[in-house]
Amino acid sequence: MSNPAQPKVAALIVAAGRGMRAGGEVPKQYRPLAGQSILSRSLRPFLDHPQVAQVAVVIHPDDRALYDAATTAHARLTEPVAGGDTRQESVRLGLAGLAAGKPDLVLIHDAARPFVTAAVIDRVIAALDDVPGALPAIPVADTLKRGAADGAVTETVPRDGLFGAQTPQGFHFEPIRQAHEAARGQALTDDAAVAEAAGLAVRLVAGDAANIKLTTAEDIAAAEERMESAGETRVGTGYDVHALGPGTAVTLGGVAIPHDGALVGHSDADVALHALTDALLGAIADGDIGVHFPPSDPEWRGAASSRFLAFAVERVLTRGGAIVHLDLAIVAEAPKIGPHRDAMRARIAEICGIDTGRVAVKATTSERLGFLGRGEGIAAIATATIRLPKGSHA
Ligand code: MG
């Protein structure tokens, strides 16, 4: 390694498989698990890990739109790499894509393992101080039988010293990249096997029984049930007002609407997105929009408010949470909101990485009463309902 004290660690998430065994119309890594895609959940521990400098995903070329939808709320992701026909080929292409960044270490992880923890990642990285390859594994607990095609037991296989392999599997970057190039066309079942074939030493570290690979629809349903029963529901509210001044359009819910005035504010003054941002921050008890984006900071002058909302979404995801529902009410005498309702819902859903069906946009006037009624400004009220895993009170 060029700098053993602080190696540059990249993570490669392998999401190029078709994964249709789990049923449904999209590959399993893009299916929702308690309101957030499996891929999004599998990425998160790497994006949040302080030692991981770069995270890239290998995707099937047909899945670009699914990938974009699953990862809108994830900052720090590098451009995805197009995979190949087999997992091994996809990893080879992914490693080739990472090579320009010259990482010292690479963690190769299956997109279908959304329950990987920082502790498992820590153990794999730590082992790479001493060996070129390491993988998390758990001792085989079941008695193993070898069976014939007719179901007859032919042998009881001693399970001493047998382990089930998990991911992320970690490697010194250049040796595993070369090992994958040398193994082209072979059919090795995991990256550790590729390393072994190249004569690289590989060490086992303690895996995690919860770090399961979701393969079937039953796996996903069972995981969802566990998460739902283990988590808690939180509700946050947000309220915002901006004055109307001279102008030709207002931005509401991320949508520009022609109007004979403009909202006045430091950013683009999108009251709807500001209220939603505060609702999400409220649900995780994490301050408010003014704490994270002080109006005194020139960086936010004229900023698109989608940045504020995406930030709040990311704070929810970082806690392992998922957005269940967003409800927004806009109070304005004009312009008319109704014709723009669905565009706002779609834009808000896109920013938050959730289905449009989880976003409600409603409008009302103030019956010509008060400052809103006189058309001096526009207000928005938002409610966010989220799910947080148990113990996520930080
Ligand atoms: Mg505001």
mmCIF file of N, CA and C in Angstrom, residues 252-351:
data_model
loop_
_atom_site.group_PDB
_atom_site.id
_atom_site.type_symbol
_atom_site.label_atom_id
_atom_site.label_comp_id
_atom_site.label_asym_id
_atom_site.label_seq_id
_atom_site.Cartn_x
_atom_site.Cartn_y
_atom_site.Cartn_z
ATOM 1 N N LEU A 252 -42.466 26.581 -6.290
ATOM 2 C CA LEU A 252 -43.198 25.904 -5.221
ATOM 3 C C LEU A 252 -43.092 24.397 -5.431
ATOM 4 N N GLY A 253 -42.660 23.695 -4.403
ATOM 5 C CA GLY A 253 -42.515 22.245 -4.536
ATOM 6 C C GLY A 253 -41.553 21.872 -5.645
ATOM 7 N N GLY A 254 -40.566 22.738 -5.874
ATOM 8 C CA GLY A 254 -39.564 22.453 -6.898
ATOM 9 C C GLY A 254 -40.021 22.733 -8.311
ATOM 10 N N VAL A 255 -41.207 23.330 -8.458
ATOM 11 C CA VAL A 255 -41.760 23.583 -9.792
ATOM 12 C C VAL A 255 -41.909 25.094 -9.984
ATOM 13 N N ALA A 256 -41.388 25.618 -11.081
ATOM 14 C CA ALA A 256 -41.513 27.041 -11.389
ATOM 15 C C ALA A 256 -42.900 27.296 -11.979
ATOM 16 N N ILE A 257 -43.623 28.263 -11.376
ATOM 17 C CA ILE A 257 -44.994 28.555 -11.810
ATOM 18 C C ILE A 257 -45.065 30.037 -12.176
ATOM 19 N N PRO A 258 -45.486 30.350 -13.398
ATOM 20 C CA PRO A 258 -45.607 31.757 -13.793
ATOM 21 C C PRO A 258 -46.564 32.493 -12.849
ATOM 22 N N HIS A 259 -46.186 33.711 -12.448
ATOM 23 C CA HIS A 259 -46.995 34.471 -11.502
ATOM 24 C C HIS A 259 -46.608 35.941 -11.631
ATOM 25 N N ASP A 260 -47.494 36.821 -11.179
ATOM 26 C CA ASP A 260 -47.145 38.241 -11.273
ATOM 27 C C ASP A 260 -46.430 38.703 -10.002
ATOM 28 N N GLY A 261 -45.540 37.865 -9.523
ATOM 29 C CA GLY A 261 -44.726 38.171 -8.356
ATOM 30 C C GLY A 261 -43.728 37.046 -8.164
ATOM 31 N N ALA A 262 -42.804 37.219 -7.221
ATOM 32 C CA ALA A 262 -41.825 36.169 -6.909
ATOM 33 C C ALA A 262 -41.671 36.105 -5.401
ATOM 34 N N LEU A 263 -41.336 34.940 -4.890
ATOM 35 C CA LEU A 263 -41.116 34.809 -3.455
ATOM 36 C C LEU A 263 -39.745 35.371 -3.107
ATOM 37 N N VAL A 264 -39.712 36.097 -1.992
ATOM 38 C CA VAL A 264 -38.499 36.782 -1.570
ATOM 39 C C VAL A 264 -37.810 35.931 -0.505
ATOM 40 N N GLY A 265 -36.539 35.677 -0.688
ATOM 41 C CA GLY A 265 -35.814 34.910 0.318
ATOM 42 C C GLY A 265 -34.380 34.745 -0.099
ATOM 43 N N HIS A 266 -33.614 34.176 0.794
ATOM 44 C CA HIS A 266 -32.183 34.050 0.548
ATOM 45 C C HIS A 266 -31.898 33.004 -0.522
ATOM 46 N N SER A 267 -32.572 31.845 -0.412
ATOM 47 C CA SER A 267 -32.437 30.798 -1.430
ATOM 48 C C SER A 267 -33.453 31.093 -2.534
ATOM 49 N N ASP A 268 -33.972 30.067 -3.191
ATOM 50 C CA ASP A 268 -35.035 30.300 -4.170
ATOM 51 C C ASP A 268 -36.392 30.503 -3.492
ATOM 52 N N ALA A 269 -36.393 30.484 -2.157
ATOM 53 C CA ALA A 269 -37.579 30.826 -1.351
ATOM 54 C C ALA A 269 -38.755 29.886 -1.585
ATOM 55 N N ASP A 270 -38.442 28.618 -1.855
ATOM 56 C CA ASP A 270 -39.496 27.625 -2.094
ATOM 57 C C ASP A 270 -40.070 27.192 -0.734
ATOM 58 N N VAL A 271 -41.143 27.860 -0.326
ATOM 59 C CA VAL A 271 -41.698 27.599 1.014
ATOM 60 C C VAL A 271 -42.101 26.136 1.192
ATOM 61 N N ALA A 272 -42.565 25.525 0.106
ATOM 62 C CA ALA A 272 -43.032 24.141 0.213
ATOM 63 C C ALA A 272 -41.880 23.200 0.548
ATOM 64 N N LEU A 273 -40.772 23.345 -0.174
ATOM 65 C CA LEU A 273 -39.625 22.473 0.113
ATOM 66 C C LEU A 273 -39.010 22.821 1.466
ATOM 67 N N HIS A 274 -39.071 24.083 1.860
ATOM 68 C CA HIS A 274 -38.551 24.449 3.188
ATOM 69 C C HIS A 274 -39.381 23.800 4.292
ATOM 70 N N ALA A 275 -40.701 23.820 4.141
ATOM 71 C CA ALA A 275 -41.558 23.203 5.154
ATOM 72 C C ALA A 275 -41.317 21.692 5.216
ATOM 73 N N LEU A 276 -41.157 21.065 4.047
ATOM 74 C CA LEU A 276 -40.875 19.622 4.018
ATOM 75 C C LEU A 276 -39.528 19.309 4.659
ATOM 76 N N THR A 277 -38.531 20.142 4.395
ATOM 77 C CA THR A 277 -37.209 19.945 4.988
ATOM 78 C C THR A 277 -37.314 19.983 6.512
ATOM 79 N N ASP A 278 -38.023 20.975 7.036
ATOM 80 C CA ASP A 278 -38.183 21.075 8.482
ATOM 81 C C ASP A 278 -38.993 19.910 9.050
ATOM 82 N N ALA A 279 -39.968 19.427 8.292
ATOM 83 C CA ALA A 279 -40.757 18.283 8.768
ATOM 84 C C ALA A 279 -39.868 17.051 8.927
ATOM 85 N N LEU A 280 -38.992 16.811 7.949
ATOM 86 C CA LEU A 280 -38.092 15.651 8.045
ATOM 87 C C LEU A 280 -37.089 15.831 9.175
ATOM 88 N N LEU A 281 -36.527 17.041 9.277
ATOM 89 C CA LEU A 281 -35.574 17.282 10.370
ATOM 90 C C LEU A 281 -36.265 17.148 11.723
ATOM 91 N N GLY A 282 -37.525 17.564 11.762
ATOM 92 C CA GLY A 282 -38.285 17.430 13.002
ATOM 93 C C GLY A 282 -38.495 15.973 13.388
ATOM 94 N N ALA A 283 -38.740 15.133 12.400
ATOM 95 C CA ALA A 283 -38.999 13.716 12.677
ATOM 96 C C ALA A 283 -37.775 13.014 13.255
ATOM 97 N N ILE A 284 -36.578 13.536 12.967
ATOM 98 C CA ILE A 284 -35.371 12.927 13.533
ATOM 99 C C ILE A 284 -34.746 13.836 14.596
ATOM 100 N N ALA A 285 -35.498 14.849 15.038
ATOM 101 C CA ALA A 285 -35.032 15.758 16.093
ATOM 102 C C ALA A 285 -33.634 16.280 15.789
ATOM 103 N N ASP A 286 -33.454 16.806 14.612
ATOM 104 C CA ASP A 286 -32.139 17.232 14.132
ATOM 105 C C ASP A 286 -32.164 18.705 13.719
ATOM 106 N N GLY A 287 -32.590 19.549 14.640
ATOM 107 C CA GLY A 287 -32.548 20.983 14.375
ATOM 108 C C GLY A 287 -33.560 21.408 13.326
ATOM 109 N N ASP A 288 -33.260 22.512 12.645
ATOM 110 C CA ASP A 288 -34.151 22.973 11.585
ATOM 111 C C ASP A 288 -33.331 23.516 10.422
ATOM 112 N N ILE A 289 -34.006 23.942 9.396
ATOM 113 C CA ILE A 289 -33.329 24.335 8.157
ATOM 114 C C ILE A 289 -32.354 25.488 8.403
ATOM 115 N N GLY A 290 -32.711 26.383 9.328
ATOM 116 C CA GLY A 290 -31.854 27.530 9.607
ATOM 117 C C GLY A 290 -30.560 27.144 10.312
ATOM 118 N N VAL A 291 -30.593 26.038 11.074
ATOM 119 C CA VAL A 291 -29.392 25.557 11.751
ATOM 120 C C VAL A 291 -28.404 25.007 10.720
ATOM 121 N N HIS A 292 -28.932 24.232 9.767
ATOM 122 C CA HIS A 292 -28.056 23.566 8.809
ATOM 123 C C HIS A 292 -27.667 24.466 7.630
ATOM 124 N N PHE A 293 -28.535 25.426 7.318
ATOM 125 C CA PHE A 293 -28.288 26.314 6.172
ATOM 126 C C PHE A 293 -28.536 27.759 6.608
ATOM 127 N N PRO A 294 -27.613 28.319 7.402
ATOM 128 C CA PRO A 294 -27.857 29.664 7.956
ATOM 129 C C PRO A 294 -28.071 30.690 6.844
ATOM 130 N N PRO A 295 -29.109 31.536 6.981
ATOM 131 C CA PRO A 295 -29.352 32.575 5.976
ATOM 132 C C PRO A 295 -28.159 33.523 5.843
ATOM 133 N N SER A 296 -27.289 33.555 6.897
ATOM 134 C CA SER A 296 -26.133 34.457 6.849
ATOM 135 C C SER A 296 -25.033 33.905 5.941
ATOM 136 N N ASP A 297 -25.144 32.628 5.559
ATOM 137 C CA ASP A 297 -24.085 32.009 4.760
ATOM 138 C C ASP A 297 -24.325 32.300 3.282
ATOM 139 N N PRO A 298 -23.389 33.021 2.637
ATOM 140 C CA PRO A 298 -23.597 33.393 1.226
ATOM 141 C C PRO A 298 -23.694 32.193 0.295
ATOM 142 N N GLU A 299 -23.250 31.005 0.776
ATOM 143 C CA GLU A 299 -23.308 29.822 -0.084
ATOM 144 C C GLU A 299 -24.736 29.507 -0.525
ATOM 145 N N TRP A 300 -25.725 29.903 0.287
ATOM 146 C CA TRP A 300 -27.107 29.515 0.011
ATOM 147 C C TRP A 300 -27.881 30.596 -0.730
ATOM 148 N N ARG A 301 -27.188 31.681 -1.142
ATOM 149 C CA ARG A 301 -27.867 32.750 -1.875
ATOM 150 C C ARG A 301 -28.357 32.209 -3.222
ATOM 151 N N GLY A 302 -29.644 32.248 -3.410
ATOM 152 C CA GLY A 302 -30.207 31.786 -4.680
ATOM 153 C C GLY A 302 -30.178 30.280 -4.865
ATOM 154 N N ALA A 303 -29.836 29.537 -3.786
ATOM 155 C CA ALA A 303 -29.702 28.079 -3.931
ATOM 156 C C ALA A 303 -31.048 27.427 -4.253
ATOM 157 N N ALA A 304 -30.994 26.333 -5.006
ATOM 158 C CA ALA A 304 -32.200 25.536 -5.237
ATOM 159 C C ALA A 304 -32.539 24.815 -3.946
ATOM 160 N N SER A 305 -33.786 24.951 -3.512
ATOM 161 C CA SER A 305 -34.160 24.375 -2.227
ATOM 162 C C SER A 305 -34.175 22.849 -2.246
ATOM 163 N N SER A 306 -34.096 22.255 -3.435
ATOM 164 C CA SER A 306 -33.988 20.791 -3.503
ATOM 165 C C SER A 306 -32.758 20.313 -2.735
ATOM 166 N N ARG A 307 -31.738 21.165 -2.663
ATOM 167 C CA ARG A 307 -30.531 20.784 -1.912
ATOM 168 C C ARG A 307 -30.829 20.634 -0.433
ATOM 169 N N PHE A 308 -31.679 21.518 0.086
ATOM 170 C CA PHE A 308 -32.018 21.442 1.516
ATOM 171 C C PHE A 308 -32.811 20.179 1.804
ATOM 172 N N LEU A 309 -33.778 19.911 0.921
ATOM 173 C CA LEU A 309 -34.612 18.728 1.135
ATOM 174 C C LEU A 309 -33.785 17.448 0.990
ATOM 175 N N ALA A 310 -32.920 17.394 -0.033
ATOM 176 C CA ALA A 310 -32.077 16.201 -0.229
ATOM 177 C C ALA A 310 -31.179 15.979 0.982
ATOM 178 N N PHE A 311 -30.715 17.072 1.580
ATOM 179 C CA PHE A 311 -29.886 16.970 2.784
ATOM 180 C C PHE A 311 -30.671 16.328 3.927
ATOM 181 N N ALA A 312 -31.908 16.787 4.120
ATOM 182 C CA ALA A 312 -32.730 16.220 5.198
ATOM 183 C C ALA A 312 -33.025 14.750 4.952
ATOM 184 N N VAL A 313 -33.276 14.396 3.684
ATOM 185 C CA VAL A 313 -33.513 12.986 3.337
ATOM 186 C C VAL A 313 -32.286 12.159 3.700
ATOM 187 N N GLU A 314 -31.125 12.683 3.355
ATOM 188 C CA GLU A 314 -29.890 11.952 3.633
ATOM 189 C C GLU A 314 -29.700 11.753 5.137
ATOM 190 N N ARG A 315 -30.080 12.779 5.934
ATOM 191 C CA ARG A 315 -29.970 12.619 7.397
ATOM 192 C C ARG A 315 -30.888 11.513 7.897
ATOM 193 N N VAL A 316 -32.059 11.376 7.279
ATOM 194 C CA VAL A 316 -32.984 10.290 7.660
ATOM 195 C C VAL A 316 -32.376 8.939 7.274
ATOM 196 N N LEU A 317 -31.860 8.847 6.051
ATOM 197 C CA LEU A 317 -31.300 7.574 5.581
ATOM 198 C C LEU A 317 -30.087 7.174 6.410
ATOM 199 N N THR A 318 -29.286 8.162 6.813
ATOM 200 C CA THR A 318 -28.099 7.881 7.609
ATOM 201 C C THR A 318 -28.475 7.200 8.928
ATOM 202 N N ARG A 319 -29.649 7.501 9.432
ATOM 203 C CA ARG A 319 -30.114 6.843 10.656
ATOM 204 C C ARG A 319 -30.786 5.506 10.354
ATOM 205 N N GLY A 320 -30.690 5.045 9.131
ATOM 206 C CA GLY A 320 -31.339 3.784 8.755
ATOM 207 C C GLY A 320 -32.826 3.938 8.557
ATOM 208 N N GLY A 321 -33.285 5.181 8.465
ATOM 209 C CA GLY A 321 -34.715 5.433 8.377
ATOM 210 C C GLY A 321 -35.250 5.383 6.961
ATOM 211 N N ALA A 322 -36.549 5.434 6.858
ATOM 212 C CA ALA A 322 -37.219 5.459 5.557
ATOM 213 C C ALA A 322 -38.399 6.424 5.652
ATOM 214 N N ILE A 323 -38.631 7.149 4.565
ATOM 215 C CA ILE A 323 -39.764 8.070 4.527
ATOM 216 C C ILE A 323 -41.017 7.299 4.161
ATOM 217 N N VAL A 324 -41.986 7.329 5.045
ATOM 218 C CA VAL A 324 -43.245 6.629 4.803
ATOM 219 C C VAL A 324 -44.188 7.508 3.981
ATOM 220 N N HIS A 325 -44.269 8.805 4.348
ATOM 221 C CA HIS A 325 -45.261 9.672 3.720
ATOM 222 C C HIS A 325 -44.907 11.138 3.958
ATOM 223 N N LEU A 326 -45.164 11.955 2.954
ATOM 224 C CA LEU A 326 -45.005 13.403 3.085
ATOM 225 C C LEU A 326 -46.331 14.056 2.715
ATOM 226 N N ASP A 327 -46.798 14.953 3.571
ATOM 227 C CA ASP A 327 -48.069 15.636 3.323
ATOM 228 C C ASP A 327 -47.821 17.135 3.379
ATOM 229 N N LEU A 328 -48.216 17.823 2.320
ATOM 230 C CA LEU A 328 -47.903 19.244 2.188
ATOM 231 C C LEU A 328 -49.180 20.024 1.922
ATOM 232 N N ALA A 329 -49.347 21.129 2.634
ATOM 233 C CA ALA A 329 -50.451 22.055 2.341
ATOM 234 C C ALA A 329 -49.853 23.417 2.025
ATOM 235 N N ILE A 330 -50.264 23.992 0.904
ATOM 236 C CA ILE A 330 -49.779 25.309 0.501
ATOM 237 C C ILE A 330 -50.922 26.304 0.676
ATOM 238 N N VAL A 331 -50.645 27.408 1.353
ATOM 239 C CA VAL A 331 -51.672 28.428 1.586
ATOM 240 C C VAL A 331 -51.336 29.640 0.725
ATOM 241 N N ALA A 332 -52.147 29.877 -0.302
ATOM 242 C CA ALA A 332 -51.879 30.985 -1.229
ATOM 243 C C ALA A 332 -53.189 31.418 -1.883
ATOM 244 N N GLU A 333 -53.357 32.721 -2.039
ATOM 245 C CA GLU A 333 -54.508 33.210 -2.807
ATOM 246 C C GLU A 333 -54.282 32.946 -4.295
ATOM 247 N N ALA A 334 -53.020 33.045 -4.706
ATOM 248 C CA ALA A 334 -52.635 32.806 -6.100
ATOM 249 C C ALA A 334 -51.131 32.514 -6.092
ATOM 250 N N PRO A 335 -50.595 31.824 -7.059
ATOM 251 C CA PRO A 335 -51.282 31.234 -8.220
ATOM 252 C C PRO A 335 -52.082 29.985 -7.842
ATOM 253 N N LYS A 336 -52.842 29.481 -8.788
ATOM 254 C CA LYS A 336 -53.573 28.241 -8.569
ATOM 255 C C LYS A 336 -52.582 27.072 -8.515
ATOM 256 N N ILE A 337 -52.726 26.246 -7.480
ATOM 257 C CA ILE A 337 -51.790 25.141 -7.274
ATOM 258 C C ILE A 337 -52.242 23.889 -8.033
ATOM 259 N N GLY A 338 -53.552 23.696 -8.113
ATOM 260 C CA GLY A 338 -54.106 22.453 -8.666
ATOM 261 C C GLY A 338 -53.458 21.978 -9.955
ATOM 262 N N PRO A 339 -53.300 22.864 -10.961
ATOM 263 C CA PRO A 339 -52.728 22.414 -12.234
ATOM 264 C C PRO A 339 -51.282 21.929 -12.103
ATOM 265 N N HIS A 340 -50.619 22.282 -11.002
ATOM 266 C CA HIS A 340 -49.197 21.929 -10.833
ATOM 267 C C HIS A 340 -48.996 20.848 -9.775
ATOM 268 N N ARG A 341 -50.105 20.394 -9.201
ATOM 269 C CA ARG A 341 -50.030 19.450 -8.074
ATOM 270 C C ARG A 341 -49.212 18.198 -8.422
ATOM 271 N N ASP A 342 -49.533 17.570 -9.549
ATOM 272 C CA ASP A 342 -48.860 16.308 -9.863
ATOM 273 C C ASP A 342 -47.390 16.513 -10.224
ATOM 274 N N ALA A 343 -47.082 17.641 -10.845
ATOM 275 C CA ALA A 343 -45.668 17.938 -11.131
ATOM 276 C C ALA A 343 -44.896 18.111 -9.826
ATOM 277 N N MET A 344 -45.521 18.794 -8.849
ATOM 278 C CA MET A 344 -44.861 18.961 -7.543
ATOM 279 C C MET A 344 -44.671 17.618 -6.848
ATOM 280 N N ARG A 345 -45.716 16.795 -6.885
ATOM 281 C CA ARG A 345 -45.608 15.478 -6.229
ATOM 282 C C ARG A 345 -44.468 14.676 -6.859
ATOM 283 N N ALA A 346 -44.400 14.709 -8.189
ATOM 284 C CA ALA A 346 -43.356 13.937 -8.882
ATOM 285 C C ALA A 346 -41.968 14.468 -8.537
ATOM 286 N N ARG A 347 -41.843 15.796 -8.477
ATOM 287 C CA ARG A 347 -40.531 16.393 -8.195
ATOM 288 C C ARG A 347 -40.100 16.107 -6.759
ATOM 289 N N ILE A 348 -41.030 16.244 -5.828
ATOM 290 C CA ILE A 348 -40.713 15.970 -4.425
ATOM 291 C C ILE A 348 -40.343 14.493 -4.251
ATOM 292 N N ALA A 349 -41.096 13.598 -4.894
ATOM 293 C CA ALA A 349 -40.803 12.156 -4.811
ATOM 294 C C ALA A 349 -39.415 11.870 -5.377
ATOM 295 N N GLU A 350 -39.079 12.569 -6.458
ATOM 296 C CA GLU A 350 -37.769 12.357 -7.083
ATOM 297 C C GLU A 350 -36.643 12.794 -6.151
ATOM 298 N N ILE A 351 -36.795 13.968 -5.553
ATOM 299 C CA ILE A 351 -35.762 14.469 -4.643
ATOM 300 C C ILE A 351 -35.587 13.503 -3.466
#
